[in-house]
Coordinates of C-alpha atoms and ligand atoms in Angstrom, one line a residue:
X126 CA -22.2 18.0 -25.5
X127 CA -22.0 16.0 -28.6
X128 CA -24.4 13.0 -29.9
X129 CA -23.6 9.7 -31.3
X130 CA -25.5 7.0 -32.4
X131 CA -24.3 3.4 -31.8
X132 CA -25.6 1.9 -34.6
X133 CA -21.8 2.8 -36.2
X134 CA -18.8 0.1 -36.5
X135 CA -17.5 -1.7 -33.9
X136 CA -14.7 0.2 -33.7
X137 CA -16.6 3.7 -33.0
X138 CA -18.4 2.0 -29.8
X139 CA -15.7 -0.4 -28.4
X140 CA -13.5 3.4 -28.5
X141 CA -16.5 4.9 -26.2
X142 CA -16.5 1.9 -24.1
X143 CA -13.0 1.7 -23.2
X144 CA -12.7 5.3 -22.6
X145 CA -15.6 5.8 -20.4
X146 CA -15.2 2.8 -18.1
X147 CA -12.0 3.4 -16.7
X148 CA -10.3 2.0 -14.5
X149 CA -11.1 -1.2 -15.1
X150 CA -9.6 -4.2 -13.4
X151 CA -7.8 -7.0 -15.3
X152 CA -8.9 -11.0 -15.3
X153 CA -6.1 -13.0 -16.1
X154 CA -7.7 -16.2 -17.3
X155 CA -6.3 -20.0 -17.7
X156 CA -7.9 -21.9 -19.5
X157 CA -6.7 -26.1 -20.3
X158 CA -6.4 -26.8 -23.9
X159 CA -7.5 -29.8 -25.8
X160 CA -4.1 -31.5 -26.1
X161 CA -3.7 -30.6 -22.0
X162 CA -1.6 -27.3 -22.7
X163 CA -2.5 -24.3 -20.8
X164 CA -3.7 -20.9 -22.3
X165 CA -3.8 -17.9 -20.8
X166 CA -5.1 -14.4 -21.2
X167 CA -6.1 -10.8 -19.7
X168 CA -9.5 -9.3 -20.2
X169 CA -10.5 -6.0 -18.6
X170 CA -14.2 -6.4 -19.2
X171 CA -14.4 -8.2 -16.2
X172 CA -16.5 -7.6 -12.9
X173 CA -18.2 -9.2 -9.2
X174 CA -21.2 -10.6 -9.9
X175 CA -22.6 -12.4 -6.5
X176 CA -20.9 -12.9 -3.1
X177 CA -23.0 -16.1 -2.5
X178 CA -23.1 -18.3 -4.1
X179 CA -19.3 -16.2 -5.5
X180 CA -19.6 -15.4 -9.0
X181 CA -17.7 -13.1 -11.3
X182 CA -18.5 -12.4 -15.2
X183 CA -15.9 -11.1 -18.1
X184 CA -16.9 -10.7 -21.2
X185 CA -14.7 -11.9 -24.4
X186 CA -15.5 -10.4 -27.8
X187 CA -15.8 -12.6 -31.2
X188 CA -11.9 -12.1 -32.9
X189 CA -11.7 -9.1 -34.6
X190 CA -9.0 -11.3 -37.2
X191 CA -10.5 -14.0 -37.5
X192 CA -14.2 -13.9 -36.4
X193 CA -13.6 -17.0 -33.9
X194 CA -14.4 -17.3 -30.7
X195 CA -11.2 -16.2 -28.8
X196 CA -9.1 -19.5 -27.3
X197 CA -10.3 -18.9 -23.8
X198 CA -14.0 -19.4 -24.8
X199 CA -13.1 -22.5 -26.6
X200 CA -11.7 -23.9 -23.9
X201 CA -14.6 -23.0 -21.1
X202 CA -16.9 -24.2 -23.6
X203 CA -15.5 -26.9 -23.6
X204 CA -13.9 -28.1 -20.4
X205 CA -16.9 -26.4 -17.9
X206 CA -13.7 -24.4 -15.8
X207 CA -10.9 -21.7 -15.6
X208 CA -8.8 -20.0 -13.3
X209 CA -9.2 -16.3 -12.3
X210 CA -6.0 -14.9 -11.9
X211 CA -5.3 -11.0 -11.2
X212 CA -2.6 -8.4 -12.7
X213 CA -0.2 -6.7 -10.5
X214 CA 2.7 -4.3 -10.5
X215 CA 5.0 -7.5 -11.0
X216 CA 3.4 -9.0 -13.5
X217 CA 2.1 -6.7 -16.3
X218 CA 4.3 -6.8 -18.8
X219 CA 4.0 -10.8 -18.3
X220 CA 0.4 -10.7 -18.7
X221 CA 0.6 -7.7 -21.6
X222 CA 2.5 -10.4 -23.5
X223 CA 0.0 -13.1 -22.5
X224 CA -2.1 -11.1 -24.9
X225 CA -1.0 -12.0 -27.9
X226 CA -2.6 -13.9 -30.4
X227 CA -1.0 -17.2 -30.8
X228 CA -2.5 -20.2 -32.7
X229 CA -4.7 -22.2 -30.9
X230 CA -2.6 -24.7 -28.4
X231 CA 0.1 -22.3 -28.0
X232 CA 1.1 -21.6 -24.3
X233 CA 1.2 -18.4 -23.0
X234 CA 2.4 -19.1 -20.2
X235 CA 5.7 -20.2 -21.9
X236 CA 5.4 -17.5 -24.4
X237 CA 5.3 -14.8 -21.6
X238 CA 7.7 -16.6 -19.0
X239 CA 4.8 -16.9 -16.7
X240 CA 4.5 -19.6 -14.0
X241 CA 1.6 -22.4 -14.3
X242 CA 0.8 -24.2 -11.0
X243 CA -1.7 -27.4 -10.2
X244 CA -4.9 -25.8 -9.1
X245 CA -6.9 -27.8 -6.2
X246 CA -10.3 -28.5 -7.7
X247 CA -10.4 -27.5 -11.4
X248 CA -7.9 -28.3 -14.3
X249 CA -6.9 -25.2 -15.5
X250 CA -3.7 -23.8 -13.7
X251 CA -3.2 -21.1 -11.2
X252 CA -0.8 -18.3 -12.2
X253 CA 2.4 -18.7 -9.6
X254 CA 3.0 -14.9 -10.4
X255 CA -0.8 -13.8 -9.0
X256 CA -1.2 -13.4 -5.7
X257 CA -4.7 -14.5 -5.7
X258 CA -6.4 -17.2 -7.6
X259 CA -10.0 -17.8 -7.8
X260 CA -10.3 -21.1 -9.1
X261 CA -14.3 -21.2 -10.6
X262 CA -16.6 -23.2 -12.6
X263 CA -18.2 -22.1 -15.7
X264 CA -22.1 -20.8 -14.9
X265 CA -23.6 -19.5 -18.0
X266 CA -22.8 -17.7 -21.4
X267 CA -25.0 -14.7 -23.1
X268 CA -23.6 -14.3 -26.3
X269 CA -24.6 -10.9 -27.8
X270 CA -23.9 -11.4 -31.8
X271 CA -21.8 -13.8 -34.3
X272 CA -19.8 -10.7 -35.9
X273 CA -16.1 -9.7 -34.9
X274 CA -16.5 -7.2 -32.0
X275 CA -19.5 -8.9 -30.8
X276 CA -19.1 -9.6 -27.0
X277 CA -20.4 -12.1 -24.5
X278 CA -20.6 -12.7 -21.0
X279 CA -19.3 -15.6 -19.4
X280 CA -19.5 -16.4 -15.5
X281 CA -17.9 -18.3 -13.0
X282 CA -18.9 -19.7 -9.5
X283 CA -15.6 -19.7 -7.6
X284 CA -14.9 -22.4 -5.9
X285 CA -11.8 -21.6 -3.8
X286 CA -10.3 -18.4 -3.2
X287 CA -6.1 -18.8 -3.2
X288 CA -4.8 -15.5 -1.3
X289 CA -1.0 -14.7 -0.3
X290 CA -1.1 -13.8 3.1
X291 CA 1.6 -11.2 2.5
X292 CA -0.6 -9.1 1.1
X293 CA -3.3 -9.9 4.0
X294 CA -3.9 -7.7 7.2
X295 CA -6.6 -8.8 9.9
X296 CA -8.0 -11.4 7.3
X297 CA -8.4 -8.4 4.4
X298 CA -6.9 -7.8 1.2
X299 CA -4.9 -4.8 1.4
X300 CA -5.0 -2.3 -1.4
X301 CA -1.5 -1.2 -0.8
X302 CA -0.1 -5.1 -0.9
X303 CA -2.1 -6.3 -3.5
X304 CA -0.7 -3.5 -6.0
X305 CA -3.3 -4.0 -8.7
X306 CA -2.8 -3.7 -12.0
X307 CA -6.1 -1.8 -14.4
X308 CA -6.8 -1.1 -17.8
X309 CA -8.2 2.3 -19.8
X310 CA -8.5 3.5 -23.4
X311 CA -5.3 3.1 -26.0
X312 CA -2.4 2.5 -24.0
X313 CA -3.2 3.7 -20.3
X314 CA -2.7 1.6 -17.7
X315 CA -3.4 2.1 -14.0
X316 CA -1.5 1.6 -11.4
X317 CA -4.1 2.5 -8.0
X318 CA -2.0 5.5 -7.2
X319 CA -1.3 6.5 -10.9
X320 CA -1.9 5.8 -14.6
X321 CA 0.9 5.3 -17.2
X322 CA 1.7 3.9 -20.7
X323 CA 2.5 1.0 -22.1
X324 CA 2.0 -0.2 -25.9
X325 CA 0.5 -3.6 -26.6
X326 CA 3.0 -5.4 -28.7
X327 CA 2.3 -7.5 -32.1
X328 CA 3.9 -11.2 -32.1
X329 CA 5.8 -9.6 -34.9
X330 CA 7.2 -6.9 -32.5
X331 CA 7.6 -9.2 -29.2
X332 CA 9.8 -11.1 -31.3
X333 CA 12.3 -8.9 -33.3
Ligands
FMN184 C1 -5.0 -5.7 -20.5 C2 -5.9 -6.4 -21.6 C3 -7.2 -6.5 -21.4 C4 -8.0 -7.2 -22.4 N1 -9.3 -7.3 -22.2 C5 -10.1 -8.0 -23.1 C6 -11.5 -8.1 -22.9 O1 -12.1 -7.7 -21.9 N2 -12.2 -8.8 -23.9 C7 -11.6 -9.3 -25.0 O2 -12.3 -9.9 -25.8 N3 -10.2 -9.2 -25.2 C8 -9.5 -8.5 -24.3 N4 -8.1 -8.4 -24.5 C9 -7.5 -9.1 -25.6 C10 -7.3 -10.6 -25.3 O3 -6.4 -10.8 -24.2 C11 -6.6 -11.2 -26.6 O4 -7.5 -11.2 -27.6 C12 -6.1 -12.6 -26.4 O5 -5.3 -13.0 -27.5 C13 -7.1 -13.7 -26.2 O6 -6.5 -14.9 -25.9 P1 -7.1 -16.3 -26.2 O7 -7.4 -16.5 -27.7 O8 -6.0 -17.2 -25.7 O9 -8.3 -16.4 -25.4 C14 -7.4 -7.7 -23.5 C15 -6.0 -7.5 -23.7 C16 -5.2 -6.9 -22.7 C17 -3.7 -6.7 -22.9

């Protein structure tokens, strides 16, 4: 067994993190910006909070470039809502894409050739290509540090639950239907039968 302190840099803990908690599920967030644009964006830190009132948490980190809050948090900040959308077998290259850093007010829904649709009760779109949305308003945000690499917590009270009732038996989600899509260390993936590979791209890369 070997030691390690975690006073180290950010890059020494986040590789401990992401390599012990495994698999972890993906939120697929849309978020409305300023101008009315969409933004959208995966984050793996992401959990069930409370089943009543129905809360989840994922937790964005300061941007390593830049030091900025990422886009997402802007937005929430700013506009109290966001859709929860999930990745599946269908739709993780989409959402890997969704990943990339684009300047602030650039859709990645368009830059990923994913689907925006009106949600019910918030402004923020649903993801067509998720086959559920939880559509949620923003609860509360612990902010852990200023630095890039510092994280925070952000939750959401959902406020309807959309769920395609092809992937539905007897009124449950079925594991085998729903074909969801996790996250581990580097470039694992998991599938919830397997794990495989896949690189994430730079904007540079994406668009040789
Ligand atoms: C599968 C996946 C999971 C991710 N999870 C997180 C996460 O939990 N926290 C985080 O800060 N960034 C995470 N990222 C990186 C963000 O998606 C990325 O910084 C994105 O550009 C943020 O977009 P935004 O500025 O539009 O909010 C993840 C990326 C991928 C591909």
């Amino acid at each position: 067994m070997k030691t390690y302190q975690t006073t180290g840099a950010f890059a020494d803990n986040y590789k401990f993190l992401i390599g012990s908690i495994i698999p972890r599920p993906i939120a697929v967030i849309s978020t409305r910006n300023i101008d009315g644009s969409n933004n959208l964006a995966p984050f793996s830190f992401f959990t069930a909070v409370s089943a009543s009132p129905m809360i989840i948490a994922f937790c964005p980190m300061i941007r390593t470039s830049n030091g900025e809050f990422k886009d997402t948090v802007k937005n929430i900040l700013r506009e109290k809502e966001f859709v929860v959308n999930f990745c599946t077998e269908s739709n993780y290259t989409k959402v890997n894409l969704a990943s990339t850093e684009l300047p602030y007010g650039e859709d990645e829904f368009k830059f990923s050739g994913l689907t925006p649709i009106d949600s019910e009760v918030v402004k923020a779109k649903r993801l067509l290509e998720s086959p559920i949305q939880f559509e949620c308003e923003f609860r509360d945000m612990l902010c852990y540090g200023k630095v890039p690499g510092s994280g925070s917590l952000i939750t959401g009270e959902v406020k309807l639950v959309h769920v395609d009732e092809n992937i539905m038996k007897d009124g449950k989600i079925v594991t085998d239907l729903l074909k969801a899509v996790g996250r581990g260390a580097g470039n694992d993936w998991f599938k919830t039968d397997s794990r495989f590979e896949m690189e994430r791209l730079t904007k540079a890369q994406i668009q040789k």
